[in-house]
mmCIF file of C-alpha atoms in Angstrom:
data_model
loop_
_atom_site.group_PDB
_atom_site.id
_atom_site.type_symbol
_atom_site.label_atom_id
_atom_site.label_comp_id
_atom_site.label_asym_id
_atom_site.label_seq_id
_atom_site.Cartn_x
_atom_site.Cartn_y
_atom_site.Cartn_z
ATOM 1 C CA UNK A 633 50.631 -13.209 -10.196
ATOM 2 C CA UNK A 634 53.553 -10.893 -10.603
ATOM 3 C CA UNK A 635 56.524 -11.798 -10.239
ATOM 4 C CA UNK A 636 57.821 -9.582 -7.514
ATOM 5 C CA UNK A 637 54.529 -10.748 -5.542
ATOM 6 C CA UNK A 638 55.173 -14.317 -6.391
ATOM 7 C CA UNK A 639 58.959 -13.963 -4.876
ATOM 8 C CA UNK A 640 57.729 -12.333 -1.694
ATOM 9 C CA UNK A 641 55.140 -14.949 -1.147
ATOM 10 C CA UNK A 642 57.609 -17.628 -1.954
ATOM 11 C CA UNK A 643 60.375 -15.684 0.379
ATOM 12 C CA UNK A 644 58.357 -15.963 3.495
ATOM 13 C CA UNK A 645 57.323 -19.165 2.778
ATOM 14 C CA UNK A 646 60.758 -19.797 2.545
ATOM 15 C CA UNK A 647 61.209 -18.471 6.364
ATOM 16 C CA UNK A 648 58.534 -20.417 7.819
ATOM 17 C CA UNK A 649 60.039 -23.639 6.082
ATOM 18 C CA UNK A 650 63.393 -23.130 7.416
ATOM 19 C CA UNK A 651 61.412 -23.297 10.944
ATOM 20 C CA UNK A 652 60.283 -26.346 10.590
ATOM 21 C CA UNK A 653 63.037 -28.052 8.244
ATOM 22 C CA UNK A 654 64.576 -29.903 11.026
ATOM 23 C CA UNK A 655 61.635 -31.945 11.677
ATOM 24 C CA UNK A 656 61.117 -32.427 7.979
ATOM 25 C CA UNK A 657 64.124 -32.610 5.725
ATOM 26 C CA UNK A 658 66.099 -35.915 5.850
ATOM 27 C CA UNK A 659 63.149 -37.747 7.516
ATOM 28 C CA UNK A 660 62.844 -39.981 4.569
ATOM 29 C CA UNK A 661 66.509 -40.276 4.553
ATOM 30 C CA UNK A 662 67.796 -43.924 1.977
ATOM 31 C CA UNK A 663 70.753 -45.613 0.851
ATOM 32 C CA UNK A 664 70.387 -46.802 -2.544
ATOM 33 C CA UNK A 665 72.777 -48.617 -4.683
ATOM 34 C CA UNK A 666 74.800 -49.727 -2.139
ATOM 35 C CA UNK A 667 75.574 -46.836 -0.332
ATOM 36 C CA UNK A 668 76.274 -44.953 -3.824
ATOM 37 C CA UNK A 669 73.513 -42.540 -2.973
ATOM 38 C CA UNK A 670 72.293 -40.617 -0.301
ATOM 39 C CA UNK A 671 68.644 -39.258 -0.925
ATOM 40 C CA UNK A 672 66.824 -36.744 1.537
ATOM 41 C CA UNK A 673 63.268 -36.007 0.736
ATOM 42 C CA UNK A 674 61.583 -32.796 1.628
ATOM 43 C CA UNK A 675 64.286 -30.347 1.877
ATOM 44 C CA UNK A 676 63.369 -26.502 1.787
ATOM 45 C CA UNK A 677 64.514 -23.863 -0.427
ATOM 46 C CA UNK A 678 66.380 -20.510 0.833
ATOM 47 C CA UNK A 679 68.052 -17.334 -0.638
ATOM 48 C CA UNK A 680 71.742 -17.131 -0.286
ATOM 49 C CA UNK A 681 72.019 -13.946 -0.989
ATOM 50 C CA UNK A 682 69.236 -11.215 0.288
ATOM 51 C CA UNK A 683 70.536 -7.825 0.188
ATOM 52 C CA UNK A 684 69.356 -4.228 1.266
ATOM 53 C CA UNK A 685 70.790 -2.127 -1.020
ATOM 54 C CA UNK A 686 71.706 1.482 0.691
ATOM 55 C CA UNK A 687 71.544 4.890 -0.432
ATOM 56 C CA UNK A 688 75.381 6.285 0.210
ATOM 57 C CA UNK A 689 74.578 9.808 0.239
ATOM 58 C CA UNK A 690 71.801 12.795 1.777
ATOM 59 C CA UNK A 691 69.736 14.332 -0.437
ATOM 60 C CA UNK A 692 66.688 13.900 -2.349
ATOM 61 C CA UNK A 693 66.571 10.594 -4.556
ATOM 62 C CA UNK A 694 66.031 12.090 -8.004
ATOM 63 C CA UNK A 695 66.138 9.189 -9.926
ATOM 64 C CA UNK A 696 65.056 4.693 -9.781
ATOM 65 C CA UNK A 697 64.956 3.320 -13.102
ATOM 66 C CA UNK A 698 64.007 0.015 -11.958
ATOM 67 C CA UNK A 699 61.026 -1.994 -10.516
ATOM 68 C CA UNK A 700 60.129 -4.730 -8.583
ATOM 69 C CA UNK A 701 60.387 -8.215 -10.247
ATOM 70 C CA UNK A 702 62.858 -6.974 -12.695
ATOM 71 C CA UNK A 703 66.364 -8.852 -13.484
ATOM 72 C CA UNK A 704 69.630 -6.822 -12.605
ATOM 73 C CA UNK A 705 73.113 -7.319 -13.535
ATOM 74 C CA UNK A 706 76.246 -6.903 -10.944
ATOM 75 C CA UNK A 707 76.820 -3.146 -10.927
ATOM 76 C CA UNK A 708 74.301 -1.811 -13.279
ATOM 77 C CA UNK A 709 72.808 1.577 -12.183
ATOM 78 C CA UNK A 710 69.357 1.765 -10.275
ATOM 79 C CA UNK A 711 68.734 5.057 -9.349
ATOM 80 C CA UNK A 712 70.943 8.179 -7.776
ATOM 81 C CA UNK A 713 70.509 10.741 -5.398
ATOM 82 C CA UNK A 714 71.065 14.819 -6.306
ATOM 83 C CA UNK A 715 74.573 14.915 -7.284
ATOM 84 C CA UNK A 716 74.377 18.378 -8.769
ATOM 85 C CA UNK A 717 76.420 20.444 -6.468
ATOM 86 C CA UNK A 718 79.415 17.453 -7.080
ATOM 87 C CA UNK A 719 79.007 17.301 -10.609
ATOM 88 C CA UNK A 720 80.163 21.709 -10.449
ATOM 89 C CA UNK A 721 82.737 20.703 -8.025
ATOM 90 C CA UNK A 722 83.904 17.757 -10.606
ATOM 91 C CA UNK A 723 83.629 20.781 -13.508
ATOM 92 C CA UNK A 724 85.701 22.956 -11.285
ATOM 93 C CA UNK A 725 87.933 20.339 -10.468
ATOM 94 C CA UNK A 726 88.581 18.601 -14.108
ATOM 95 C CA UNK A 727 89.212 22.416 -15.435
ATOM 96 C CA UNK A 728 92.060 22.747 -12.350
ATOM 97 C CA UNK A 729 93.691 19.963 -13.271
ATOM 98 C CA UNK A 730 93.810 20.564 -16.870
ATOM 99 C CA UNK A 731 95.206 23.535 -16.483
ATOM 100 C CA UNK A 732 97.571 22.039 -13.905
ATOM 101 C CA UNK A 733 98.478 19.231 -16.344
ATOM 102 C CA UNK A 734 99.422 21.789 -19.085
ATOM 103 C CA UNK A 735 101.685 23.910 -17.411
ATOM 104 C CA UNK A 736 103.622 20.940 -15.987
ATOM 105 C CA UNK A 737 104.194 19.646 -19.566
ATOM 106 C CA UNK A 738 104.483 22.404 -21.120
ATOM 107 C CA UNK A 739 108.483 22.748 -22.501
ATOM 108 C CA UNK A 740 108.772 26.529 -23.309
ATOM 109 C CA UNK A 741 110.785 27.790 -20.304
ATOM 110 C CA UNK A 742 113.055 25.500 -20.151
ATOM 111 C CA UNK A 743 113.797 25.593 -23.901
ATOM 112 C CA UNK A 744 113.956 29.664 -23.231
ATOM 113 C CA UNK A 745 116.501 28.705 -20.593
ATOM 114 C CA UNK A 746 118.720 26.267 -22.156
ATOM 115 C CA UNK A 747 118.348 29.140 -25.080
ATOM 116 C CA UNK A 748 119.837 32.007 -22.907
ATOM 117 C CA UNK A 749 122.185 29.808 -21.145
ATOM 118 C CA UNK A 750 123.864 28.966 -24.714
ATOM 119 C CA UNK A 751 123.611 32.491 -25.637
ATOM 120 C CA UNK A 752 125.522 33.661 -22.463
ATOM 121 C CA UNK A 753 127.921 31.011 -22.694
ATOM 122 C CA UNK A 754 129.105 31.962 -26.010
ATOM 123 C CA UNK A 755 129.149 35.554 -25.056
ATOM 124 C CA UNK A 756 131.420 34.557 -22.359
ATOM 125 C CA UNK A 757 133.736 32.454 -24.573
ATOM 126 C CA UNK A 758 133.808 35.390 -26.638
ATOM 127 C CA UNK A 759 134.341 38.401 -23.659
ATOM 128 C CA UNK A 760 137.130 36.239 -22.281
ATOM 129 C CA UNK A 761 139.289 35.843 -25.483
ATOM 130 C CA UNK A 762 139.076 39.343 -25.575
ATOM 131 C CA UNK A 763 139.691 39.617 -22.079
ATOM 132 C CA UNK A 764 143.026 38.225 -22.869
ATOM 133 C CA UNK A 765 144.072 40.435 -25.131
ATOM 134 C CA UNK A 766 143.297 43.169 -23.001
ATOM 135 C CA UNK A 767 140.673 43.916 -25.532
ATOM 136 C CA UNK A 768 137.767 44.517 -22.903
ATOM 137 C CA UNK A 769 138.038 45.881 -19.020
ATOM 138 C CA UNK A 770 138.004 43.610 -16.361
ATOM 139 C CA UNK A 771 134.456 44.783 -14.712
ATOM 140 C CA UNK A 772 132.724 44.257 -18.684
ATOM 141 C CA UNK A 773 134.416 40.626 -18.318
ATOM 142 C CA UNK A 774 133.126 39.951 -15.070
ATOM 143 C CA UNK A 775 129.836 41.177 -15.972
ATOM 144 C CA UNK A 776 129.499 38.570 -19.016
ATOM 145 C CA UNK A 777 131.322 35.795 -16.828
ATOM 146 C CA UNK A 778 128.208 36.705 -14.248
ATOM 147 C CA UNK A 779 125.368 36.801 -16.914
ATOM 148 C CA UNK A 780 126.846 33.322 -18.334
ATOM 149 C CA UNK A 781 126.217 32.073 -14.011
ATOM 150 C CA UNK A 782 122.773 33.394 -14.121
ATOM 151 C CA UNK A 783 122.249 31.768 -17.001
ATOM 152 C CA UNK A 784 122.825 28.450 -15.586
ATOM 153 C CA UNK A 785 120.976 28.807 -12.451
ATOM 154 C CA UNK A 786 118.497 30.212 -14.361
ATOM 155 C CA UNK A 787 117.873 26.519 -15.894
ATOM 156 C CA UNK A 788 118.155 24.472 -13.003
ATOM 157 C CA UNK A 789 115.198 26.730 -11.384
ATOM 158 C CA UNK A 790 113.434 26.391 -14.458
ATOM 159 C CA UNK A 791 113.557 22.667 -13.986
ATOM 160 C CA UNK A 792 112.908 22.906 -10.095
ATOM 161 C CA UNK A 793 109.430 24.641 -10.877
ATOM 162 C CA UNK A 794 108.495 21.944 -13.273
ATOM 163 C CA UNK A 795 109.096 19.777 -10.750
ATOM 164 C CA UNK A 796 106.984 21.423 -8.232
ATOM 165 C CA UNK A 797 104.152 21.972 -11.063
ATOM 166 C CA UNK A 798 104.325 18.010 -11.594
ATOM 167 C CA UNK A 799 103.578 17.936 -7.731
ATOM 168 C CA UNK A 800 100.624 20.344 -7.528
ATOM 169 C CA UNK A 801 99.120 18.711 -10.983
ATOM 170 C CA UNK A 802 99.781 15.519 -9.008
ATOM 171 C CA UNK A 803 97.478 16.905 -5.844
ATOM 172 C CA UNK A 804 94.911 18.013 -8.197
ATOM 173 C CA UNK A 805 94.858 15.014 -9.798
ATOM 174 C CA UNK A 806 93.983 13.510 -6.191
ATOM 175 C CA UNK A 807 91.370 16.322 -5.342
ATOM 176 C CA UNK A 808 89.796 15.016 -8.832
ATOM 177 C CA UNK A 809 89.497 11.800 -8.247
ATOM 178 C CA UNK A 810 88.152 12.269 -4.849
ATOM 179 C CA UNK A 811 85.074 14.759 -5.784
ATOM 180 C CA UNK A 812 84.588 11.833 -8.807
ATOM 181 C CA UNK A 813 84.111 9.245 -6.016
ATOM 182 C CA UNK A 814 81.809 11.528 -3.741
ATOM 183 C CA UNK A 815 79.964 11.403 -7.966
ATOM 184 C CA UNK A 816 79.963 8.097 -7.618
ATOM 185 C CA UNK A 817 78.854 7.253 -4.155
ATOM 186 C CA UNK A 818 75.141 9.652 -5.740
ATOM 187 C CA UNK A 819 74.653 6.248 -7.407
ATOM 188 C CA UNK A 820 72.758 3.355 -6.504
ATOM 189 C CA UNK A 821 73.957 0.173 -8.314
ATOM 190 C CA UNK A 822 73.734 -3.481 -7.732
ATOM 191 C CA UNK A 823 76.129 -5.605 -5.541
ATOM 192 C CA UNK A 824 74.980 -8.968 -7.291
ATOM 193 C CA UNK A 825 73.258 -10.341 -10.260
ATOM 194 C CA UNK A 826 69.381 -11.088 -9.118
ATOM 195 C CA UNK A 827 65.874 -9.460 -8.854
ATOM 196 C CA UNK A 828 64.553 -6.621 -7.620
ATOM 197 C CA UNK A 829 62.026 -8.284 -4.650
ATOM 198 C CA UNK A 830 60.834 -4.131 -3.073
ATOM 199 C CA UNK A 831 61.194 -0.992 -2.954
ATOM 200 C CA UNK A 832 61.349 1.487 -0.500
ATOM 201 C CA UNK A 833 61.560 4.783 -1.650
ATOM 202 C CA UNK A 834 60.525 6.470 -4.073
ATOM 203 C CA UNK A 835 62.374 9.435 -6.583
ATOM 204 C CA UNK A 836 61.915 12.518 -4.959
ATOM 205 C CA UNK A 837 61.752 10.923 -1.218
ATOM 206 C CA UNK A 838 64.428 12.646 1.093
ATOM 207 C CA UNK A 839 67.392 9.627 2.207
ATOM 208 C CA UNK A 840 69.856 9.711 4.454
ATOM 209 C CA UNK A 841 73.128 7.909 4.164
ATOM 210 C CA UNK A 842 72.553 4.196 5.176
ATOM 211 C CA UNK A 843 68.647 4.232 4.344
ATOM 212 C CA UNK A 844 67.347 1.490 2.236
ATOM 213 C CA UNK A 845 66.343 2.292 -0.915
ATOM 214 C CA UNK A 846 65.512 -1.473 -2.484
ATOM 215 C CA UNK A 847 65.781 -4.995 -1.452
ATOM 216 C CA UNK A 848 67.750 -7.300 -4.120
ATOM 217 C CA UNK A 849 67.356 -10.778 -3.944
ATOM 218 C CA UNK A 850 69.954 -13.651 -6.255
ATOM 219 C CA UNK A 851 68.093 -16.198 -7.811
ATOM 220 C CA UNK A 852 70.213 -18.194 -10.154
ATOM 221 C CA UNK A 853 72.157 -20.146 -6.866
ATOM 222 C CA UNK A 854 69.914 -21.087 -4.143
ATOM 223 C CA UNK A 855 70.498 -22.774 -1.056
ATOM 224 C CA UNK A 856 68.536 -25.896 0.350
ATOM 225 C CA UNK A 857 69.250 -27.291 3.867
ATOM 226 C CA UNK A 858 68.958 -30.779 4.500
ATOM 227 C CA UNK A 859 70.077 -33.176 7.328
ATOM 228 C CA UNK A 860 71.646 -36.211 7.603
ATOM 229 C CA UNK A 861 71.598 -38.932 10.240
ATOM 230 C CA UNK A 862 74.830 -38.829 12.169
ATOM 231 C CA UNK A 863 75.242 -42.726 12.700
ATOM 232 C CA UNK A 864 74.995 -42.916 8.756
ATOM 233 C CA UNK A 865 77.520 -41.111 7.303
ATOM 234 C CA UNK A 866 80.434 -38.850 8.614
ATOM 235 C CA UNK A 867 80.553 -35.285 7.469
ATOM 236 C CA UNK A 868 83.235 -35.676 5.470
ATOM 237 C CA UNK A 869 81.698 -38.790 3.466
ATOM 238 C CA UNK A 870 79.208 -35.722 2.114
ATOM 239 C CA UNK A 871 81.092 -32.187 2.279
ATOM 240 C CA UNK A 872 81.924 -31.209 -1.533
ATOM 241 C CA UNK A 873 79.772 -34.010 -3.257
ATOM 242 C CA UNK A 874 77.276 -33.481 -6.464
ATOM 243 C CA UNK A 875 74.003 -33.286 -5.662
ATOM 244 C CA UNK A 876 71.073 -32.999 -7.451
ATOM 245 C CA UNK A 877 67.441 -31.777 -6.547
ATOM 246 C CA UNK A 878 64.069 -32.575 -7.563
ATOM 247 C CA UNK A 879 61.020 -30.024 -7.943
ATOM 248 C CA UNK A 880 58.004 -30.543 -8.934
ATOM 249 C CA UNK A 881 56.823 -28.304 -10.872
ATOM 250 C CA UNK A 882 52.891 -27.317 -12.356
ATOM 251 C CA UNK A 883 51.074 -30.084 -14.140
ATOM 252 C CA UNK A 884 53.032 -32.980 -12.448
ATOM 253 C CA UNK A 885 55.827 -32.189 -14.281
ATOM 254 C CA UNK A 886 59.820 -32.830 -12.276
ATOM 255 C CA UNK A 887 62.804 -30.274 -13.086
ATOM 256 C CA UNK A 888 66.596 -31.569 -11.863
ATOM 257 C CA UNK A 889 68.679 -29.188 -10.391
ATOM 258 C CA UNK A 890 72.665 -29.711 -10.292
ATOM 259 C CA UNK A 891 74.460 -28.218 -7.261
ATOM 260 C CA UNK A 892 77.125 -29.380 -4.486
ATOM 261 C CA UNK A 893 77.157 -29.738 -0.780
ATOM 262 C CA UNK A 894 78.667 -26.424 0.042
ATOM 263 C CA UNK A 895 78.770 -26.781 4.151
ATOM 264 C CA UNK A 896 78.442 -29.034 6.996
ATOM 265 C CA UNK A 897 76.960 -27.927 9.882
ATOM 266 C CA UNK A 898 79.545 -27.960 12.887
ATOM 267 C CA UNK A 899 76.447 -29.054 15.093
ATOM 268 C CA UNK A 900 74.824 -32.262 16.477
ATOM 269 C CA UNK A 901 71.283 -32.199 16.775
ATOM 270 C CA UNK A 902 69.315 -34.160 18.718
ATOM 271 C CA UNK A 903 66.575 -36.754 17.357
ATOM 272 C CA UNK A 904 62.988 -36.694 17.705
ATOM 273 C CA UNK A 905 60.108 -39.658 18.156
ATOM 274 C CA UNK A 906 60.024 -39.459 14.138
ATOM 275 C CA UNK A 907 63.314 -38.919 13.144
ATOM 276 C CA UNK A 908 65.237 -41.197 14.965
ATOM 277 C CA UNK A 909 68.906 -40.289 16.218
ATOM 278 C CA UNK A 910 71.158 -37.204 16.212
ATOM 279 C CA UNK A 911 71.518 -35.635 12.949
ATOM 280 C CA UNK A 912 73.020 -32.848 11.563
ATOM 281 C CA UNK A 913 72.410 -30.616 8.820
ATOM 282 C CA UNK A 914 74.335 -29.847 5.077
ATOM 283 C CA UNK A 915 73.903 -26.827 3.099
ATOM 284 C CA UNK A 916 73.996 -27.447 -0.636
ATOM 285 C CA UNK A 917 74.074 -24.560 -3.215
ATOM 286 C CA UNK A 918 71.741 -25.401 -6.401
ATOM 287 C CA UNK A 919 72.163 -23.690 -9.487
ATOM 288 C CA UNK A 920 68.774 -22.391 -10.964
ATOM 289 C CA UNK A 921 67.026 -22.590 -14.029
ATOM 290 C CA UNK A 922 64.794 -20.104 -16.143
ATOM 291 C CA UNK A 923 62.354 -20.367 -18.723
ATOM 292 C CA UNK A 924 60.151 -17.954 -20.606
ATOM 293 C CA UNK A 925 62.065 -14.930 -18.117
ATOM 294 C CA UNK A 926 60.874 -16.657 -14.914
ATOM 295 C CA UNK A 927 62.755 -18.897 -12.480
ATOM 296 C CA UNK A 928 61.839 -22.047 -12.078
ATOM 297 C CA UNK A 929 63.186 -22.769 -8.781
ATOM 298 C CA UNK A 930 61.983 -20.135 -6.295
ATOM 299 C CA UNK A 931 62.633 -20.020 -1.856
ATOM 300 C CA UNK A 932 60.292 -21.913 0.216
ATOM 301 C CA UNK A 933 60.006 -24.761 -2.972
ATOM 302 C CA UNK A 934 60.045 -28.543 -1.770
ATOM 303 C CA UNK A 935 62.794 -30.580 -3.371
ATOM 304 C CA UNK A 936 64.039 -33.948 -2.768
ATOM 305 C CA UNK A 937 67.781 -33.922 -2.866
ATOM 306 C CA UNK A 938 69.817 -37.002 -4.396
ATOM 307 C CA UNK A 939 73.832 -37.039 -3.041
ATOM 308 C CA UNK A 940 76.259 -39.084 -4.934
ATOM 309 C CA UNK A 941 78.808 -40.687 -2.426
ATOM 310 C CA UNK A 942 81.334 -41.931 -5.315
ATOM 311 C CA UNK A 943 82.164 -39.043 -7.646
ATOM 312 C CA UNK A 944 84.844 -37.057 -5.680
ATOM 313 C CA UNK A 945 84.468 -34.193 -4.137
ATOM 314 C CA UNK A 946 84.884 -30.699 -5.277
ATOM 315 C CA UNK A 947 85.344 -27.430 -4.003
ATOM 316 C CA UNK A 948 82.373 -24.874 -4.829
ATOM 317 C CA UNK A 949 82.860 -21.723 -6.450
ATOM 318 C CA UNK A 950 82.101 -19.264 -3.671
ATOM 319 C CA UNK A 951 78.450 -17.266 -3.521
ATOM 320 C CA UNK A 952 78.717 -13.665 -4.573
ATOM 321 C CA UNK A 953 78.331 -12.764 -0.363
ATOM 322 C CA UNK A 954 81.025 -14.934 0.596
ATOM 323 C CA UNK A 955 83.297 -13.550 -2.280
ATOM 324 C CA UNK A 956 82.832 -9.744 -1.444
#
């Protein structure tokens, strides 16, 4: 069976067991060792994480380089939609900014400035010391004394319109980044490390903004829900502790599982004929194995979970949808 068939099989298997875990998980609940242990037989399987992954953008979807079954890494690309029309905008864009960038750093006026300032300046030095030895007119005097003015101003503009050149190359800079992130938002990528479970569309199908292209699933953490009897053992005797769960696997053989209790249900439920008195149900996070490129632990498995009461408790890393 492939193995994108084998996950959806095992996914709504998965469902229907999570109906019908309350009246089977923690059932065969024991204390062994002296209350060192807490084992719950029958537990179910379930994703934690189960994601649609949008298209962000209209237009036609020109390319999906994956398939279903196959393993993904945390932002790696899996298809885009027609981004040709941004990528000339980008072009344009990159080319403004460039341009902008240059003529902000570019030195030559003000070096042509500072240049004619020192050259008037020294003609005025020169113009005045004739000036008073009644060498020059007055008017020729005032006209160097005036040049030598210009001069300066003539620098502190210079300076002013690099200023406002930083500024537009600054709002370019902006307008660049922003027509790079409407590049961007073309392409599909991954929100988590798992498999590809479906997909559905296909390249050259027409999406909207918000359609769903493929469904991702994580299988290296799962989740199995289990319940404990509430006259047993207070939630916090359980919240945080190691756990480990059971599988069997093909040809009788057993696979452990580490994990932790990573919730506590905030609800009382009541018992049944079977099961006794009130429980409530835990939530522990299992880390997964592979072997050969498959997963060995898959949703809707059967696993007996084993709790140990005396190593203290510790806080679980956080899934990859409760981080984001």
């Amino acid at each position: 069976m492939k193995l994108h068939s084998k996950i959806a099989t095992l996914v709504c298997a998965s469902l229907v067991a999570y109906a019908f875990a309350p009246l089977a998980c923690g059932q065969q609940e024991a204390l062994l060792a002296g209350a060192k242990q807490l084992k719950l037989d029958t537990c179910f399987v379930t994703l934690i994480d189960d994601v649609d992954v949008p298209a962000r953008e209209t237009g036609p979807l020109v390319e999906l380089i994956v398939k279903e079954g196959q393993a993904i890494r945390q932002g790696e690309l899996l298809g885009k939609s027609d981004d040709q029309i941004v990528q000339r905008k980008l072009q344009e864009a990159t080319a403004k900014l460039r341009a902008a960038e240059k003529k902000a750093n570019s030195t030559v006026e003000i070096e042509y400035a500072e240049a004619a300032s020192d050259f008037a300046t020294k003609e005025y030095e020169i113009n005045r010391n004739l000036r008073e030895k009644n060498a020059i007119s007055l008017p020729e005097f005032q006209k160097s004394a005036l040049a030598k003015k210009q001069a300066e101003l003539s620098i502190a503009k210079t300076r002013n319109d690099l200023e406002i050149e930083h500024l537009n190359a600054d709002a370019l800079r902006v307008e660049h980044d922003a027509v790079n992130d409407a590049l961007v938002r073309h392409q599909i990528t991954s929100p988590l490390d798992g498999n590809v479970l479906e997909i559905y569309k296909q390249s050259g199908e027409w999406v909207q903004a918000g359609d769903k292209v493929l469904r991702i699933v994580r299988m290296n953490r799962l989740r199995v829900q289990g319940f404990i009897e509430a006259a047993n053992f207070d939630p916090h005797e359980v919240d945080g502790r190691q756990v480990i769960a059971k599988a069997k696997l093909a040809h009788g053989r057993e696979e452990s599982f580490g994990g932790r209790v990573a919730s506590v249900g905030l609800e009382t439920h009541g018992g049944s004929q079977t099961s006794g008195g009130s429980r409530y149900s835990i939530w522990v996070e299992v880390e997964n194995k592979s072997e050969n490129d498959h997963w060995l632990l898959s949703p809707g498995a059967e696993v007996d979970l084993t709790i140990d009461l005396v190593t203290p408790a510790v806080a679980l890393t956080p899934s990859i949808t409760e981080s984001r």
